[in-house]
Short mmCIF file of C-alpha atoms in Angstrom, two decimals:
data_model
loop_
_atom_site.label_atom_id
_atom_site.label_comp_id
_atom_site.label_asym_id
_atom_site.label_seq_id
_atom_site.Cartn_x
_atom_site.Cartn_y
_atom_site.Cartn_z
CA LYS C 25 -42.61 -46.43 0.13
CA ARG C 26 -42.18 -43.06 -1.58
CA ARG C 27 -39.44 -42.17 0.87
CA ARG C 28 -37.66 -45.48 0.30
CA ARG C 29 -37.96 -45.03 -3.47
CA LYS C 30 -36.70 -41.43 -3.18
CA TRP C 31 -33.73 -42.57 -1.11
CA SER C 32 -32.91 -45.37 -3.51
CA ASP C 33 -33.02 -43.06 -6.55
CA MET C 34 -30.93 -40.32 -4.95
CA ILE C 35 -28.27 -42.57 -3.45
CA LYS C 36 -27.77 -44.15 -6.90
CA LYS C 37 -27.34 -40.70 -8.42
CA LEU C 38 -24.87 -39.75 -5.71
CA GLU C 39 -22.88 -42.98 -6.22
CA LYS C 40 -22.72 -42.20 -9.94
CA PHE C 41 -21.59 -38.64 -9.11
CA HIS C 42 -18.88 -40.05 -6.81
CA ARG C 43 -17.57 -42.35 -9.52
CA LYS C 44 -17.40 -39.43 -11.96
CA TYR C 45 -15.79 -36.76 -9.75
CA GLY C 46 -14.09 -38.77 -7.02
CA HIS C 47 -16.05 -37.09 -4.22
CA SER C 48 -19.63 -36.54 -3.11
CA PHE C 49 -19.64 -32.76 -2.61
CA VAL C 50 -22.25 -31.41 -5.04
CA THR C 51 -22.16 -27.71 -5.90
CA LEU C 52 -23.89 -25.38 -8.35
CA GLU C 53 -21.04 -25.87 -10.81
CA HIS C 54 -22.06 -29.50 -11.34
CA ASP C 55 -25.51 -28.56 -12.67
CA GLU C 56 -27.32 -31.17 -10.51
CA PRO C 57 -29.97 -29.05 -8.75
CA GLU C 58 -32.03 -31.98 -7.40
CA LEU C 59 -28.98 -33.81 -6.08
CA LEU C 60 -27.61 -30.58 -4.62
CA GLU C 61 -30.77 -29.92 -2.61
CA TRP C 62 -30.94 -33.54 -1.42
CA THR C 63 -27.36 -33.50 -0.11
CA LYS C 64 -28.02 -30.21 1.67
CA LEU C 65 -31.07 -31.72 3.39
CA LEU C 66 -29.02 -34.71 4.48
CA ARG C 67 -26.42 -32.47 6.08
CA ASN C 68 -28.96 -30.25 7.80
CA ASN C 69 -31.15 -33.08 9.14
CA TYR C 70 -28.63 -35.77 10.07
CA ARG C 71 -25.34 -34.01 10.79
CA HIS C 72 -26.12 -34.15 14.52
CA GLN C 73 -26.35 -37.94 14.35
CA VAL C 74 -22.97 -38.26 12.64
CA ARG C 75 -21.36 -36.04 15.27
CA GLN C 76 -22.83 -38.18 18.04
CA HIS C 77 -21.66 -41.29 16.24
CA LEU C 78 -18.09 -39.99 16.01
CA GLN C 79 -18.12 -38.83 19.62
CA GLN C 80 -19.27 -42.24 20.81
CA GLN C 81 -16.51 -43.92 18.81
CA GLN C 82 -13.96 -41.65 20.47
CA ASP C 83 -15.41 -42.47 23.89
CA ASN C 84 -15.53 -46.21 23.00
CA GLU C 85 -19.25 -46.31 23.66
CA GLU C 86 -21.76 -48.51 21.87
CA THR C 87 -23.34 -46.87 18.84
CA ASP C 88 -27.05 -46.32 19.18
CA SER C 89 -28.86 -44.91 16.16
CA THR C 90 -32.01 -44.31 18.18
CA ILE C 91 -30.54 -41.66 20.53
CA LYS C 92 -33.10 -38.92 20.99
CA ASN C 93 -32.64 -35.24 21.74
CA ASN C 94 -34.26 -34.32 25.04
CA SER C 95 -35.52 -30.93 23.91
CA THR C 96 -36.57 -31.51 20.29
CA LYS C 97 -37.63 -34.43 18.18
CA ARG C 98 -34.96 -35.18 15.57
CA HIS C 99 -34.71 -37.54 12.62
CA PHE C 100 -32.14 -40.34 12.53
CA LEU C 101 -30.73 -42.43 9.69
CA SER C 102 -30.50 -46.19 9.93
CA GLU C 103 -27.11 -47.88 10.15
CA GLU C 104 -27.59 -49.19 6.62
CA LYS C 105 -28.04 -45.70 5.18
CA LEU C 106 -25.17 -44.29 7.22
CA ASN C 107 -22.87 -47.01 5.90
CA ALA C 108 -24.02 -46.37 2.32
CA LEU C 109 -23.12 -42.68 2.67
CA GLN C 110 -19.84 -43.51 4.34
CA GLN C 111 -18.79 -45.74 1.43
CA ILE C 112 -18.96 -42.78 -0.96
CA ASP C 113 -17.27 -40.37 1.49
CA PHE C 114 -20.34 -38.21 2.00
CA VAL C 115 -19.32 -34.67 3.03
CA TRP C 116 -20.88 -33.85 6.38
CA ASP C 117 -18.48 -31.00 7.23
CA VAL C 118 -18.24 -28.70 4.22
CA GLN C 119 -15.65 -26.36 5.73
CA GLN C 120 -13.31 -29.24 6.59
CA PHE C 121 -13.76 -30.75 3.13
CA LEU C 122 -12.85 -27.45 1.42
CA TRP C 123 -9.89 -26.94 3.78
CA LEU C 124 -8.50 -30.37 2.93
CA ARG C 125 -9.00 -29.74 -0.77
CA ARG C 126 -6.94 -26.54 -0.59
CA PHE C 127 -4.33 -28.32 1.52
CA ASP C 128 -4.00 -31.01 -1.16
CA GLU C 129 -3.47 -28.25 -3.73
CA LEU C 130 -0.76 -26.76 -1.51
CA CYS C 131 1.00 -30.13 -1.38
CA MET C 132 0.83 -30.40 -5.18
CA PHE C 133 2.16 -26.85 -5.57
CA ARG C 134 5.09 -27.59 -3.26
CA ALA C 135 5.88 -30.88 -5.05
CA LYS C 136 5.92 -29.09 -8.41
CA TYR C 137 7.72 -25.82 -7.55
CA GLY C 138 9.70 -26.74 -4.42
CA HIS C 139 8.24 -23.94 -2.25
CA THR C 140 4.95 -22.73 -0.82
CA ASP C 141 5.05 -19.04 -1.79
CA VAL C 142 1.78 -19.19 -3.69
CA PRO C 143 0.84 -15.94 -5.49
CA ILE C 144 -2.65 -14.57 -4.94
CA ASP C 145 -3.42 -14.76 -8.67
CA CYS C 146 -2.11 -18.30 -9.22
CA ALA C 147 -3.70 -19.46 -12.48
CA GLU C 148 -3.08 -23.16 -11.84
CA PHE C 149 -4.77 -23.09 -8.41
CA PRO C 150 -7.03 -20.01 -8.46
CA LYS C 151 -8.29 -20.30 -4.87
CA LEU C 152 -5.07 -21.45 -3.22
CA GLY C 153 -3.40 -18.05 -2.84
CA VAL C 154 -6.29 -16.51 -0.91
CA TRP C 155 -6.68 -19.66 1.21
CA LEU C 156 -3.00 -19.64 2.17
CA SER C 157 -3.22 -15.96 3.07
CA ASN C 158 -6.14 -16.80 5.36
CA GLN C 159 -4.12 -19.55 7.05
CA LYS C 160 -1.32 -17.07 7.75
CA ARG C 161 -3.81 -14.69 9.33
CA GLU C 162 -5.30 -17.46 11.45
CA TYR C 163 -1.86 -18.58 12.60
CA ARG C 164 -0.96 -15.05 13.70
CA PHE C 165 -4.27 -14.85 15.52
CA LEU C 166 -3.54 -18.20 17.22
CA ILE C 167 -0.16 -16.92 18.44
CA LYS C 168 -1.83 -13.73 19.68
CA GLU C 169 -4.44 -15.71 21.61
CA GLN C 170 -1.79 -17.93 23.15
CA LYS C 171 0.08 -14.83 24.32
CA ARG C 172 -3.16 -13.36 25.70
CA THR C 173 -3.83 -16.54 27.65
CA HIS C 174 -0.27 -16.51 28.97
CA ASP C 175 -0.61 -12.88 30.09
CA ILE C 176 -3.90 -13.59 31.86
CA GLU C 177 -2.42 -16.54 33.70
CA ASN C 178 0.50 -14.39 34.82
CA ASN C 179 -1.67 -11.34 35.64
CA VAL C 180 -0.10 -9.24 32.89
CA GLU C 181 -2.18 -6.27 31.78
CA ASN C 182 -3.31 -6.30 28.15
CA SER C 183 -1.18 -3.63 26.47
CA ASN C 184 -3.55 -2.81 23.60
CA GLY C 185 -6.66 -2.68 25.78
CA SER C 186 -8.61 -4.95 23.43
CA ASN C 187 -11.02 -7.46 24.93
CA THR C 188 -12.49 -8.76 21.69
CA ARG C 189 -12.03 -12.50 21.31
CA ARG C 190 -12.97 -15.11 18.75
CA SER C 191 -12.07 -18.71 18.11
CA THR C 192 -9.53 -19.52 15.42
CA THR C 193 -10.34 -21.90 12.58
CA LEU C 194 -6.79 -23.28 12.74
CA THR C 195 -7.36 -26.41 14.82
CA SER C 196 -4.54 -28.57 16.18
CA GLY C 197 -5.13 -31.08 13.38
CA ARG C 198 -4.92 -28.42 10.68
CA LEU C 199 -1.83 -26.87 12.24
CA GLU C 200 -0.13 -30.26 12.34
CA ALA C 201 -0.93 -30.79 8.67
CA LEU C 202 0.50 -27.37 7.71
CA LEU C 203 3.65 -27.99 9.74
CA SER C 204 4.35 -31.03 7.58
CA VAL C 205 4.75 -28.90 4.43
CA VAL C 206 5.26 -25.27 5.55
CA ASP C 207 7.54 -23.47 7.98
CA VAL C 208 4.72 -21.61 9.72
CA THR C 209 7.11 -19.80 12.06
CA ARG C 210 7.68 -17.37 9.17
CA TRP C 211 4.03 -16.40 9.47
CA ALA C 212 4.34 -15.21 13.07
CA GLU C 213 4.89 -11.58 12.08
CA LYS C 214 3.26 -9.95 9.11
CA SER C 215 5.88 -8.53 6.75
CA HIS C 216 4.93 -4.85 6.96
CA ALA C 217 8.50 -3.84 6.13
CA SER C 218 8.62 -5.64 2.78
CA ALA C 219 5.14 -4.40 1.84
CA TRP C 220 6.10 -0.81 2.71
CA GLN C 221 9.31 -1.05 0.70
CA LYS C 222 7.37 -2.38 -2.28
CA ARG C 223 4.96 0.57 -2.27
CA TYR C 224 7.81 3.02 -1.77
CA GLY C 225 9.53 1.56 -4.83
CA GLU C 226 6.35 2.14 -6.83
CA LEU C 227 6.22 5.72 -5.53
CA ARG C 228 9.81 6.31 -6.65
CA ASP C 229 8.90 5.07 -10.14
CA PHE C 230 5.93 7.48 -10.16
CA TYR C 231 8.21 10.33 -9.04
CA ASP C 232 10.78 9.55 -11.73
CA SER C 233 8.04 9.53 -14.38
CA TYR C 234 6.06 12.64 -13.39
CA GLY C 235 8.47 14.72 -11.30
CA HIS C 236 6.30 14.71 -8.19
CA SER C 237 4.82 12.27 -5.69
CA ASN C 238 1.22 13.54 -5.61
CA VAL C 239 -0.39 10.23 -6.56
CA PRO C 240 -4.16 10.66 -6.95
CA GLN C 241 -6.23 8.76 -4.41
CA ASP C 242 -8.12 7.01 -7.22
CA TYR C 243 -5.05 6.49 -9.43
CA SER C 244 -6.39 4.14 -12.12
CA GLN C 245 -3.01 2.64 -13.08
CA ASN C 246 -2.21 1.64 -9.48
CA PHE C 247 -5.16 2.08 -7.13
CA ALA C 248 -3.28 0.46 -4.21
CA LEU C 249 -0.48 3.05 -4.50
CA GLY C 250 -2.95 5.94 -4.30
CA GLN C 251 -4.48 4.45 -1.15
CA TRP C 252 -1.03 3.82 0.32
CA VAL C 253 0.05 7.44 -0.23
CA MET C 254 -3.11 8.66 1.50
CA ASN C 255 -2.43 6.30 4.42
CA GLN C 256 1.12 7.70 4.83
CA ARG C 257 -0.35 11.16 5.50
CA THR C 258 -2.60 9.65 8.16
CA GLU C 259 0.34 7.78 9.68
CA TYR C 260 2.36 11.02 9.70
CA LYS C 261 -0.34 12.73 11.78
CA ARG C 262 -0.20 9.82 14.20
CA TYR C 263 3.58 10.18 14.35
CA LEU C 264 3.34 13.90 15.18
CA ALA C 265 0.76 13.13 17.87
CA GLY C 266 3.10 10.58 19.45
CA ARG C 267 0.83 7.65 18.68
CA THR C 268 1.75 4.18 17.41
CA THR C 269 2.51 4.30 13.69
CA CYS C 270 4.39 2.44 10.97
CA LEU C 271 6.41 5.57 10.19
CA ASP C 272 9.78 6.34 11.72
CA ILE C 273 12.50 8.92 11.06
CA GLU C 274 14.13 6.77 8.39
CA ARG C 275 10.91 6.29 6.41
CA ILE C 276 9.97 9.96 6.74
CA GLU C 277 13.36 10.93 5.31
CA MET C 278 12.88 8.45 2.45
CA LEU C 279 9.51 9.99 1.58
CA THR C 280 10.93 13.50 1.85
CA LYS C 281 13.52 12.61 -0.80
CA VAL C 282 10.72 12.20 -3.35
CA GLU C 283 9.15 15.52 -2.26
CA PHE C 284 6.29 13.76 -0.51
CA CYS C 285 3.37 16.07 0.28
CA TRP C 286 2.44 15.60 3.95
CA ASP C 287 -0.35 18.19 4.05
CA SER C 288 -3.61 16.99 2.51
CA GLN C 289 -4.65 20.57 1.67
CA VAL C 290 -1.41 21.16 -0.22
CA TYR C 291 -1.96 17.83 -1.97
CA LYS C 292 -5.46 18.86 -3.04
CA TRP C 293 -4.19 22.17 -4.42
CA TYR C 294 -1.53 20.54 -6.56
CA SER C 295 -3.99 17.85 -7.63
CA GLN C 296 -6.23 20.58 -9.03
CA LEU C 297 -3.21 22.13 -10.71
CA GLU C 298 -2.49 18.81 -12.44
CA ARG C 299 -6.11 18.65 -13.60
CA LEU C 300 -5.79 22.17 -15.02
CA LYS C 301 -2.63 21.16 -16.90
CA ALA C 302 -4.39 18.07 -18.26
CA HIS C 303 -7.33 20.24 -19.41
CA GLN C 304 -4.93 22.60 -21.19
CA ARG C 305 -3.15 19.73 -22.94
CA GLU C 306 -6.44 18.25 -24.11
CA HIS C 307 -8.26 21.45 -25.16
CA GLY C 308 -5.43 23.93 -25.74
CA HIS C 309 -6.76 26.45 -23.18
CA VAL C 310 -7.75 26.80 -19.52
CA ASN C 311 -11.10 28.57 -20.02
CA ILE C 312 -13.43 25.99 -18.51
CA SER C 313 -17.00 26.36 -19.67
CA LYS C 314 -19.91 26.75 -17.25
CA LYS C 315 -21.58 23.88 -19.09
CA ASP C 316 -18.69 21.51 -18.30
CA ASP C 317 -20.26 19.62 -15.40
CA LYS C 318 -17.32 17.24 -15.13
CA ASN C 319 -14.89 20.09 -14.38
CA TYR C 320 -17.29 22.36 -12.50
CA ASP C 321 -15.22 22.16 -9.29
CA LEU C 322 -12.04 22.88 -11.26
CA ARG C 323 -13.60 26.02 -12.75
CA LEU C 324 -14.49 27.26 -9.25
CA TRP C 325 -10.95 26.49 -8.11
CA VAL C 326 -9.48 28.62 -10.93
CA ILE C 327 -11.84 31.48 -10.01
CA ARG C 328 -10.70 31.29 -6.39
CA GLN C 329 -7.03 31.46 -7.40
CA ARG C 330 -7.72 34.65 -9.40
CA GLN C 331 -9.59 36.14 -6.45
CA HIS C 332 -6.67 35.35 -4.14
CA TYR C 333 -4.30 36.94 -6.62
CA ASN C 334 -6.35 40.15 -6.88
CA LYS C 335 -6.45 40.33 -3.09
CA LEU C 336 -2.67 40.10 -2.97
CA LEU C 337 -2.38 42.94 -5.49
CA ARG C 338 -4.63 45.16 -3.37
CA LEU C 339 -2.68 44.38 -0.23
CA ARG C 340 0.60 45.15 -1.98
CA LYS C 341 -0.73 48.50 -3.17
CA ILE C 342 -1.93 49.42 0.30
CA LEU C 343 1.45 48.55 1.77
CA GLU C 344 3.20 50.66 -0.86
CA GLU C 345 0.98 53.71 -0.26
CA THR C 346 0.81 53.64 3.55
CA ASP C 347 3.07 52.71 6.42
CA GLU C 348 0.21 51.05 8.29
CA LEU C 349 -0.69 47.41 7.93
CA PRO C 350 -4.23 46.85 6.63
CA SER C 351 -6.75 45.09 8.84
CA LEU C 352 -6.98 41.47 7.74
CA SER C 353 -9.92 39.21 8.49
CA GLY C 354 -9.42 35.47 8.36
CA LYS C 355 -6.32 33.69 7.09
CA LEU C 356 -3.72 35.14 4.77
CA SER C 357 -3.91 34.20 1.12
CA PRO C 358 -3.06 30.53 0.40
CA LEU C 359 -1.58 31.68 -2.92
CA THR C 360 2.14 31.49 -2.14
CA HIS C 361 4.94 32.64 -4.43
CA GLU C 362 5.57 29.02 -5.44
CA ARG C 363 1.91 28.52 -6.35
CA ILE C 364 1.78 31.75 -8.35
CA LYS C 365 4.83 30.61 -10.30
CA ALA C 366 3.30 27.14 -10.86
CA LEU C 367 0.09 28.65 -12.27
CA GLU C 368 1.95 31.09 -14.51
CA GLU C 369 3.88 28.17 -15.99
CA VAL C 370 0.60 26.66 -17.24
CA PRO C 371 0.26 27.60 -20.93
CA GLU C 372 -2.59 30.01 -21.73
CA PHE C 373 -3.25 30.76 -18.04
CA GLU C 374 -4.02 34.42 -17.24
CA TRP C 375 -4.86 36.08 -13.95
CA SER C 376 -7.92 37.65 -15.52
CA SER C 377 -10.76 35.60 -16.93
CA SER C 378 -11.09 38.12 -19.78
CA ARG C 379 -8.35 38.94 -22.27
CA SER C 380 -9.64 42.50 -22.74
CA TYR C 381 -9.43 43.86 -19.25
CA PHE C 382 -8.04 46.94 -17.54
CA SER C 383 -5.00 46.57 -15.34
CA PRO C 384 -5.22 48.05 -11.81
CA THR C 385 -3.12 51.04 -12.93
CA GLU C 386 -5.04 51.84 -16.13
CA GLY C 387 -8.59 52.56 -17.23
CA PRO C 388 -11.35 54.90 -16.04
CA SER C 389 -11.04 56.79 -12.77
CA SER C 390 -13.31 56.38 -9.75
CA GLU C 391 -15.28 59.49 -10.71
CA GLU C 392 -15.88 58.11 -14.22
CA TRP C 393 -17.10 54.80 -12.83
CA ALA C 394 -19.40 56.59 -10.37
CA GLU C 395 -20.81 58.75 -13.18
CA LEU C 396 -21.47 55.63 -15.27
CA PHE C 397 -23.37 53.88 -12.47
CA GLU C 398 -25.38 57.04 -11.77
CA LYS C 399 -26.46 57.25 -15.43
CA ILE C 400 -27.46 53.59 -15.34
CA ARG C 401 -29.53 54.23 -12.23
CA GLU C 402 -31.18 57.32 -13.72
CA LYS C 403 -32.02 55.40 -16.87
CA GLY C 404 -34.24 53.07 -14.88
CA LYS C 405 -36.20 55.78 -13.06
CA ASP C 406 -39.91 56.36 -13.58
CA ALA C 407 -41.90 59.28 -12.22
CA GLU C 408 -44.48 57.03 -10.60
CA LEU C 409 -42.04 54.39 -9.30
CA GLU C 410 -39.32 54.37 -6.71
CA PRO C 411 -35.79 54.60 -8.04
CA LYS C 412 -34.21 51.25 -8.80
CA LYS C 413 -31.58 50.15 -6.35
CA ASN C 414 -28.12 49.05 -7.29
CA ARG C 415 -28.42 45.26 -7.03
CA PHE C 416 -25.14 45.16 -5.13
CA GLU C 417 -26.53 47.27 -2.28
CA ASP C 418 -28.60 44.33 -1.03
CA ASP C 419 -25.85 41.75 -1.33
CA ILE C 420 -22.67 43.54 -0.34
CA GLU C 421 -22.28 45.78 2.68
CA LYS C 422 -19.75 48.12 1.13
CA GLU C 423 -19.53 50.69 -1.63
CA TRP C 424 -17.74 49.80 -4.82
CA THR C 425 -15.83 53.05 -5.11
CA ASP C 426 -12.21 51.95 -5.09
CA GLU C 427 -10.81 51.77 -8.61
CA GLU C 428 -9.48 48.25 -8.22
CA ASP C 429 -12.77 47.07 -6.70
CA LEU C 430 -14.71 48.42 -9.66
CA ILE C 431 -12.28 46.92 -12.14
CA GLN C 432 -12.56 43.58 -10.38
CA LEU C 433 -16.36 43.86 -10.51
CA TRP C 434 -16.21 44.55 -14.24
CA ASN C 435 -13.90 41.62 -14.86
CA MET C 436 -16.16 39.18 -13.03
CA GLU C 437 -18.15 38.81 -16.24
CA ASP C 438 -21.40 38.80 -14.32
CA GLU C 439 -24.51 40.89 -14.74
#
């Protein structure tokens, strides 16, 4: 009796819901938690019976509501209850119901605007743009599977080596419905060309505005453009390796015209340079504080550029004084003439971190420096203790006797 009363109460609520909304698909948006749970239970417990019922109708067999599953005991609705649900168009297949709802929206969009090019952010039909994009993807997948099947039947080797397979959600019925309102043959090939041209146009606008094409990867004003620029560098590596890529000679030449940076290391260097310029514009100087956690990596980058510059000065002096090339360990300095010029064009930038410093050609001599360090060492001696060591003897396996080395040590602003 409780079950019959429960059924009677809930079916009345669902009929009322159907009269109000024109359908029987209850969701969270309708604020009917009890009715929502009841409809979910109906679908989970009796969907198998409805499928059998439909299959028997297709096979012209007599409907039998008492069909039992051989492996498990299952519940079955009476014909009376099935008919009651059928009269209010109860939704047994949620995915099909939602697909048909979006399809109806597509028909309304076409009737109103005369085309089916629905934007992703369509305000009138918020979910239609994404749904239509999914249908295009499914159609391309359907064509791909048909070609795969054709190749297998004709013993043609799979060119991409992929064996992954899945079933498409675009059934024959859905495809027939789409064909009635859309020319789906346009979906066969994804328009990479138009998408690439669109991003390239955005890159040209960026180049015209800033004078370079080094778009940051996390560019806040156009995140997609930053990702696209990064992908072009990856595609360029694939091109050089002779692999399949979206880049060709024509596109490479187009990117070169906007001074596109193909090397990621070069890109990172100039990205740091742009950060340094931004810091100078904001604070009026390029002396980044040790307490500035946000720009800690930028401060280290500036220090490295000064170290590279000092190394170049030493090498130049050695070359001027001797005819022999110095022994070099590792790579040559990454600080090219163009980079030196770019840094010197930054206002307030100096190659020394201190404004009061000695140039390599001025200041105390080596003997004077050595005498100073010796006095410092003697100052720390005690008759009963061992002499203090120069702290640098433990860390650095060389003597700081060269004038430029000592000047560099002094300018490091360290203890």
